[in-house]
């Protein structure tokens, strides 16, 4: 790698290349890989076990998946930061870009689209065109109305963003598993927890 | 550069990990280390509050070029061959390839305390975006910019180990003292290669 530091723009760690190329490199050359089917099937067995354990009370399954995701997110953010060392995002637009192009790429190897910005730029949607969690899945009749199969993703995003001092609400709007056109995850920024930003940052 | 001690401090300022690597390391009781960690937390907070007047003025005017220049100076160059070449690739946990990372990276700690030099030792501090601090005490008495970037590289690698062997341990409770043997072992190897 050349050590030339040209005019630094947005992500300083990737000042010489775009966030996309940087993420691609992190995913390709610096992250250990496993067969995605193993991951998909493991998640499937967790969800189906939860449905049995909660006697098909899908609201509780959704909540449980969300809290499991939260617990993953608060830890996964450290992995993400150690791996990429990206600087703090200065806007929600930047955050959305990092989530779609970098985080989803590194951990799930997909790059969802971002869109549907609210007028005051405090919420956006993530459109999961391909969702590796829900390969091979068909929801049973009784679950089709209530269960958000990939609800763990919402929890992960919520937990991870909270650790970088962004208090967000994350929820599913639609899911192809339920017969919708698109799988859409909505992220809404409530506030930035200014008091909790570690000392030493600008 | 001989590392004597590595400490990990959680975001609330509590010491969660402490380990000596050399026999010459000062013998402090665990309580004294706890106090040291708390003090460091406080000093970082105070150090980020006091800034030279000239810097305060440039920051207030908020000139675009000024902030950019400030940004690039915070770039830590990648220091390769930190002994990592001796590690077989499969030993890097969830990381791949010859090293954990191979590019320059930004320092998250821009205005806080980064290093302290004394007659006999130097102390280096690496802070993550989530507020975890990694501290290394080395036995050299003079620091250069190079030494600081070597230390930041080393501590980022310690952070990578922390991520793999502490955060991914289901029995580790966040913010609690770290008692993970694999982390101990890998960190020992990392420091031994130096």
Coordinates of C-alpha atoms in Angstrom, one line a residue:
Chain A
X1 CA 0.0 0.0 0.0
X2 CA 1.3 3.4 -0.9
X3 CA 1.6 5.8 2.0
X4 CA 0.6 8.9 0.0
X5 CA -2.0 10.9 1.8
X6 CA -3.8 12.9 -0.7
X7 CA -6.5 15.4 0.2
X8 CA -8.6 13.6 2.7
X9 CA -12.3 13.6 2.1
X10 CA -14.9 11.6 3.9
X11 CA -13.7 8.3 5.3
X12 CA -10.1 8.9 6.3
X13 CA -9.3 5.3 6.6
X14 CA -10.3 4.9 3.0
X15 CA -9.2 8.3 1.9
X16 CA -7.6 6.9 -1.2
X17 CA -10.6 4.9 -2.3
X18 CA -14.4 5.0 -2.0
X19 CA -16.3 3.4 0.8
X20 CA -17.5 0.7 -1.5
X21 CA -14.0 -0.3 -2.6
X22 CA -12.8 -0.1 1.0
X23 CA -15.7 -2.4 2.2
X24 CA -15.1 -4.8 -0.6
X25 CA -11.5 -5.1 0.4
X26 CA -12.3 -5.6 4.1
X27 CA -14.8 -8.3 3.2
X28 CA -12.7 -10.0 0.6
X29 CA -9.2 -9.9 2.1
X30 CA -9.6 -9.4 5.9
X31 CA -12.6 -11.3 7.0
X32 CA -12.8 -15.0 7.6
X33 CA -15.7 -16.7 5.6
X34 CA -18.0 -19.6 6.2
X35 CA -20.7 -21.2 4.0
X36 CA -23.8 -18.9 4.2
X37 CA -26.1 -21.8 4.2
X38 CA -24.8 -22.8 7.6
X39 CA -25.7 -19.3 8.9
X40 CA -29.1 -19.3 7.2
X41 CA -30.0 -22.7 8.6
X42 CA -28.8 -21.9 12.1
X43 CA -31.0 -18.8 12.2
X44 CA -33.9 -20.8 10.9
X45 CA -33.6 -23.4 13.6
X46 CA -33.5 -20.6 16.3
X47 CA -36.6 -19.0 14.9
X48 CA -38.5 -22.3 14.6
X49 CA -37.5 -23.3 18.1
X50 CA -38.6 -19.9 19.5
X51 CA -42.0 -20.3 17.8
X52 CA -42.4 -23.7 19.5
X53 CA -41.2 -22.4 22.9
X54 CA -43.6 -19.5 22.8
X55 CA -46.5 -21.6 21.7
X56 CA -46.8 -19.7 18.4
X57 CA -47.3 -16.4 20.2
X58 CA -45.6 -14.5 17.4
X59 CA -45.5 -11.1 19.1
X60 CA -43.4 -12.6 21.8
X61 CA -41.2 -14.3 19.2
X62 CA -40.7 -10.9 17.5
X63 CA -39.7 -9.3 20.8
X64 CA -37.4 -12.1 21.7
X65 CA -35.7 -11.9 18.3
X66 CA -35.4 -8.2 18.7
X67 CA -33.7 -8.5 22.1
X68 CA -31.4 -11.2 20.9
X69 CA -30.4 -8.9 18.0
X70 CA -29.8 -6.1 20.4
X71 CA -27.4 -8.2 22.5
X72 CA -25.6 -9.1 19.3
X73 CA -25.5 -5.5 18.1
X74 CA -23.9 -4.1 21.1
X75 CA -21.0 -6.5 20.7
X76 CA -20.9 -6.6 16.9
X77 CA -20.3 -2.9 16.7
X78 CA -16.9 -3.5 18.3
X79 CA -16.1 -6.1 15.7
X80 CA -17.2 -3.7 12.9
X81 CA -15.1 -0.8 14.3
X82 CA -12.0 -2.9 14.9
X83 CA -12.2 -4.3 11.4
X84 CA -12.8 -1.0 9.5
X85 CA -11.7 1.8 11.9
X86 CA -14.0 4.2 10.1
X87 CA -14.3 7.7 11.6
X88 CA -17.4 8.9 13.3
X89 CA -20.2 9.6 10.9
X90 CA -21.1 13.3 10.8
X91 CA -24.6 12.9 9.3
X92 CA -27.3 10.3 9.2
X93 CA -26.8 10.1 5.4
X94 CA -23.2 9.0 6.0
X95 CA -24.4 6.5 8.6
X96 CA -26.9 5.0 6.2
X97 CA -24.1 4.7 3.6
X98 CA -21.8 3.0 6.0
X99 CA -24.6 0.6 7.1
X100 CA -25.5 -0.4 3.6
X101 CA -22.2 -0.4 1.8
X102 CA -19.9 -1.5 4.6
X103 CA -21.7 -3.2 7.5
X104 CA -24.1 -5.3 5.5
X105 CA -21.3 -6.1 3.0
X106 CA -18.8 -7.3 5.7
X107 CA -21.2 -9.4 7.8
X108 CA -23.9 -10.6 5.3
X109 CA -22.2 -9.9 1.9
X110 CA -25.2 -8.0 0.6
X111 CA -25.5 -4.3 -0.3
X112 CA -29.1 -3.1 0.4
X113 CA -30.5 0.0 -1.2
X114 CA -31.1 3.1 1.0
X115 CA -34.1 5.3 0.3
X116 CA -37.4 6.7 1.4
X117 CA -35.8 9.6 3.3
X118 CA -38.1 11.6 5.5
X119 CA -38.4 15.3 4.8
X120 CA -36.3 16.3 7.8
X121 CA -33.7 13.6 7.1
X122 CA -34.1 11.8 10.4
X123 CA -35.3 8.5 9.1
X124 CA -34.6 6.3 6.1
X125 CA -35.4 2.8 4.8
X126 CA -33.1 -0.1 4.0
X127 CA -34.4 -2.2 1.2
X128 CA -33.2 -5.8 1.4
X129 CA -33.4 -7.1 -2.1
X130 CA -31.8 -10.3 -1.0
X131 CA -32.0 -11.4 2.6
X132 CA -29.6 -14.2 3.4
X133 CA -31.5 -14.9 6.7
X134 CA -34.6 -15.9 4.8
X135 CA -33.4 -18.2 2.1
X136 CA -35.4 -21.4 2.0
X137 CA -38.1 -19.9 4.2
X138 CA -41.9 -20.1 3.7
X139 CA -44.0 -18.7 6.6
X140 CA -46.7 -21.0 7.9
X141 CA -50.3 -19.7 7.6
X142 CA -50.6 -18.7 11.2
X143 CA -47.3 -16.9 11.2
X144 CA -47.8 -15.0 8.0
X145 CA -49.6 -12.1 9.6
X146 CA -47.6 -11.4 12.7
X147 CA -44.1 -12.8 12.5
X148 CA -41.3 -10.7 11.3
X149 CA -38.9 -13.5 10.4
X150 CA -35.7 -11.4 10.2
X151 CA -36.6 -9.2 13.2
X152 CA -33.1 -9.9 14.7
X153 CA -31.7 -7.5 12.1
X154 CA -33.7 -4.6 13.7
X155 CA -32.3 -5.5 17.1
X156 CA -28.7 -5.7 15.8
X157 CA -29.0 -2.2 14.1
X158 CA -30.6 -0.7 17.2
X159 CA -27.9 -2.1 19.6
X160 CA -25.0 -1.2 17.3
X161 CA -26.2 2.3 16.7
X162 CA -26.8 2.9 20.4
X163 CA -23.2 2.0 21.1
X164 CA -22.0 4.8 18.8
X165 CA -24.4 7.1 20.7
X166 CA -27.2 7.2 18.2
X167 CA -30.6 6.4 19.7
X168 CA -32.7 4.9 16.9
X169 CA -35.9 3.1 16.4
X170 CA -35.7 0.3 13.9
X171 CA -38.6 -1.8 12.7
X172 CA -39.8 -3.8 9.7
X173 CA -42.3 -2.2 7.4
X174 CA -42.7 -5.0 4.9
X175 CA -41.3 -8.4 4.1
X176 CA -41.3 -10.4 0.9
X177 CA -42.0 -13.5 3.1
X178 CA -45.4 -11.9 3.9
X179 CA -46.2 -11.4 0.2
X180 CA -45.0 -7.8 0.1
X181 CA -43.1 -6.4 -2.9
X182 CA -40.0 -5.5 -1.0
X183 CA -38.4 -6.1 2.3
X184 CA -38.1 -2.8 4.0
X185 CA -36.5 -1.9 7.3
X186 CA -37.1 1.5 8.7
X187 CA -34.5 3.4 10.8
X188 CA -35.5 6.5 12.7
X189 CA -33.0 8.6 14.6
X190 CA -34.5 9.9 17.8
X191 CA -31.5 11.8 19.1
X192 CA -27.7 11.7 19.3
X193 CA -26.7 10.9 22.9
X194 CA -24.2 13.8 23.1
X195 CA -23.4 13.2 26.8
X196 CA -22.1 9.8 26.1
X197 CA -19.7 10.5 23.3
X198 CA -16.3 9.6 24.8
X199 CA -14.0 12.5 25.7
X200 CA -11.3 13.2 23.3
X201 CA -13.4 13.5 20.2
X202 CA -14.1 16.7 18.4
Chain B
X1 CA 10.1 -1.2 22.7
X2 CA 9.3 -3.6 25.5
X3 CA 5.7 -3.6 26.7
X4 CA 5.5 -3.9 30.4
X5 CA 1.8 -3.7 31.0
X6 CA -1.5 -3.6 29.0
X7 CA -4.7 -2.3 30.5
X8 CA -8.2 -2.2 29.2
X9 CA -10.6 0.4 30.6
X10 CA -14.3 0.3 30.0
X11 CA -16.4 3.3 29.0
X12 CA -17.4 4.1 32.5
X13 CA -13.8 4.3 33.6
X14 CA -13.4 0.9 35.3
X15 CA -10.4 -1.3 34.9
X16 CA -11.5 -4.5 33.2
X17 CA -8.2 -6.1 32.3
X18 CA -4.7 -5.7 33.5
X19 CA -1.6 -7.8 32.7
X20 CA 2.1 -7.4 33.2
X21 CA 4.4 -8.8 30.6
X22 CA 7.8 -8.2 32.1
X23 CA 9.3 -9.0 35.5
X24 CA 10.5 -5.4 35.7
X25 CA 7.0 -4.1 35.7
X26 CA 6.1 -2.2 38.8
X27 CA 4.2 -4.2 41.4
X28 CA 0.9 -2.5 42.1
X29 CA -2.0 -4.0 43.9
X30 CA -5.2 -4.5 41.9
X31 CA -6.8 -1.8 43.8
X32 CA -4.0 0.7 42.9
X33 CA -4.5 -0.3 39.2
X34 CA -8.2 0.4 39.6
X35 CA -7.4 3.9 40.9
X36 CA -4.9 4.4 38.1
X37 CA -7.5 3.5 35.5
X38 CA -10.1 5.8 37.0
X39 CA -7.5 8.6 37.1
X40 CA -6.6 8.0 33.5
X41 CA -10.3 8.3 32.5
X42 CA -10.4 11.6 34.3
X43 CA -7.2 12.9 32.8
X44 CA -8.5 12.1 29.3
X45 CA -11.7 14.0 29.9
X46 CA -9.8 17.0 31.3
X47 CA -7.2 16.9 28.6
X48 CA -9.9 17.1 25.9
X49 CA -11.3 20.2 27.7
X50 CA -8.2 22.2 27.6
X51 CA -7.0 23.2 24.1
X52 CA -4.4 25.9 23.1
X53 CA -6.0 29.2 22.2
X54 CA -4.8 29.1 18.6
X55 CA -6.5 25.8 18.0
X56 CA -9.7 27.0 19.6
X57 CA -9.8 29.9 17.2
X58 CA -9.2 27.8 14.1
X59 CA -11.9 25.4 15.2
X60 CA -14.4 28.3 15.8
X61 CA -13.8 29.8 12.4
X62 CA -14.4 26.3 11.1
X63 CA -12.4 26.8 8.0
X64 CA -12.9 23.8 5.7
X65 CA -9.2 23.5 4.9
X66 CA -8.3 23.7 8.6
X67 CA -10.5 20.8 9.6
X68 CA -9.2 18.8 6.7
X69 CA -5.6 19.3 7.6
X70 CA -6.6 18.4 11.2
X71 CA -8.1 15.2 9.9
X72 CA -5.2 14.0 7.9
X73 CA -2.8 14.6 10.8
X74 CA -5.0 12.2 12.8
X75 CA -4.2 9.4 10.3
X76 CA -2.2 6.7 11.9
X77 CA 0.1 5.1 9.4
X78 CA 0.1 1.3 9.2
X79 CA 3.2 -0.2 10.7
X80 CA 3.6 -3.6 9.2
X81 CA 5.9 -6.4 10.3
X82 CA 4.8 -5.9 13.9
X83 CA 5.8 -9.5 14.4
X84 CA 2.6 -10.5 12.8
X85 CA 4.3 -12.2 9.9
X86 CA 5.3 -14.9 12.3
X87 CA 1.7 -15.8 13.0
X88 CA 0.1 -18.4 10.7
X89 CA -2.9 -17.0 9.0
X90 CA -5.5 -19.2 10.7
X91 CA -4.4 -17.8 14.1
X92 CA -6.1 -14.5 13.5
X93 CA -9.5 -15.5 14.7
X94 CA -12.2 -14.0 12.5
X95 CA -9.6 -12.0 10.6
X96 CA -8.0 -13.1 7.5
X97 CA -4.7 -12.7 5.7
X98 CA -1.2 -11.8 6.8
X99 CA -2.3 -9.2 9.2
X100 CA -5.4 -7.8 11.0
X101 CA -5.4 -4.7 8.8
X102 CA -2.9 -3.2 6.3
X103 CA -3.8 0.4 5.8
X104 CA -3.5 3.7 7.6
X105 CA -6.5 4.4 9.9
X106 CA -7.9 7.4 11.7
X107 CA -7.4 7.9 15.3
X108 CA -10.7 8.3 17.1
X109 CA -9.0 10.1 20.0
X110 CA -8.4 13.5 18.5
X111 CA -8.2 15.8 21.4
X112 CA -7.8 13.5 24.4
X113 CA -4.6 12.2 26.0
X114 CA -2.7 9.9 23.7
X115 CA 0.7 9.4 25.4
X116 CA 2.7 10.2 28.5
X117 CA 6.4 10.1 28.7
X118 CA 8.4 9.8 31.9
X119 CA 12.0 9.3 32.8
X120 CA 11.8 5.5 32.6
X121 CA 8.5 4.7 30.9
X122 CA 6.0 5.7 28.3
X123 CA 2.3 5.2 28.4
X124 CA 0.2 5.0 25.2
X125 CA -3.5 5.2 25.1
X126 CA -5.9 4.1 22.3
X127 CA -9.5 4.9 22.5
X128 CA -12.3 3.4 20.5
X129 CA -15.4 5.0 19.2
X130 CA -17.5 3.2 21.8
X131 CA -15.3 4.5 24.6
X132 CA -13.2 1.5 25.5
X133 CA -9.6 2.5 26.2
X134 CA -6.5 0.3 25.7
X135 CA -3.4 1.4 27.5
X136 CA 0.1 0.1 27.0
X137 CA 3.1 1.0 29.3
X138 CA 6.4 0.5 27.6
X139 CA 9.9 0.6 29.1
X140 CA 11.3 3.3 26.8
X141 CA 11.9 6.7 28.1
X142 CA 11.6 8.8 24.9
X143 CA 8.7 8.8 22.5
X144 CA 8.7 9.8 18.9
X145 CA 5.8 10.1 16.5
X146 CA 6.9 6.7 15.2
X147 CA 6.7 5.1 18.6
X148 CA 3.2 6.5 19.1
X149 CA 2.0 5.1 15.8
X150 CA 3.6 1.8 16.5
X151 CA 1.8 1.7 19.9
X152 CA -1.5 2.7 18.2
X153 CA -1.0 -0.1 15.7
X154 CA -0.3 -2.6 18.5
X155 CA -3.3 -1.4 20.5
X156 CA -5.6 -1.6 17.6
X157 CA -4.4 -5.2 17.2
X158 CA -5.2 -5.7 20.9
X159 CA -8.6 -4.3 20.1
X160 CA -9.0 -6.9 17.3
X161 CA -8.2 -9.6 19.8
X162 CA -10.6 -8.1 22.3
X163 CA -13.3 -8.2 19.7
X164 CA -12.7 -11.8 18.9
X165 CA -12.0 -13.4 22.2
X166 CA -13.9 -11.2 24.6
X167 CA -16.9 -9.7 22.8
X168 CA -17.7 -13.0 21.1
X169 CA -17.5 -15.0 24.4
X170 CA -21.1 -15.6 25.3
X171 CA -20.2 -15.8 29.0
X172 CA -18.5 -12.4 29.1
X173 CA -20.8 -9.8 30.5
X174 CA -20.2 -6.3 29.0
X175 CA -18.4 -3.8 31.3
X176 CA -17.2 -6.6 33.6
X177 CA -13.6 -7.7 34.2
X178 CA -12.2 -9.8 31.5
X179 CA -11.4 -13.4 32.4
X180 CA -10.8 -15.0 29.1
X181 CA -7.9 -17.4 28.7
X182 CA -7.8 -17.2 24.9
X183 CA -7.6 -13.5 25.0
X184 CA -4.7 -13.8 27.6
X185 CA -2.9 -16.2 25.4
X186 CA -3.3 -14.3 22.1
X187 CA -2.3 -11.0 23.7
X188 CA 0.7 -12.7 25.2
X189 CA 1.7 -13.9 21.8
X190 CA 1.2 -10.5 20.2
X191 CA 3.4 -8.8 22.8
X192 CA 6.0 -11.5 22.7
X193 CA 6.4 -10.9 18.9
X194 CA 7.4 -7.3 19.4

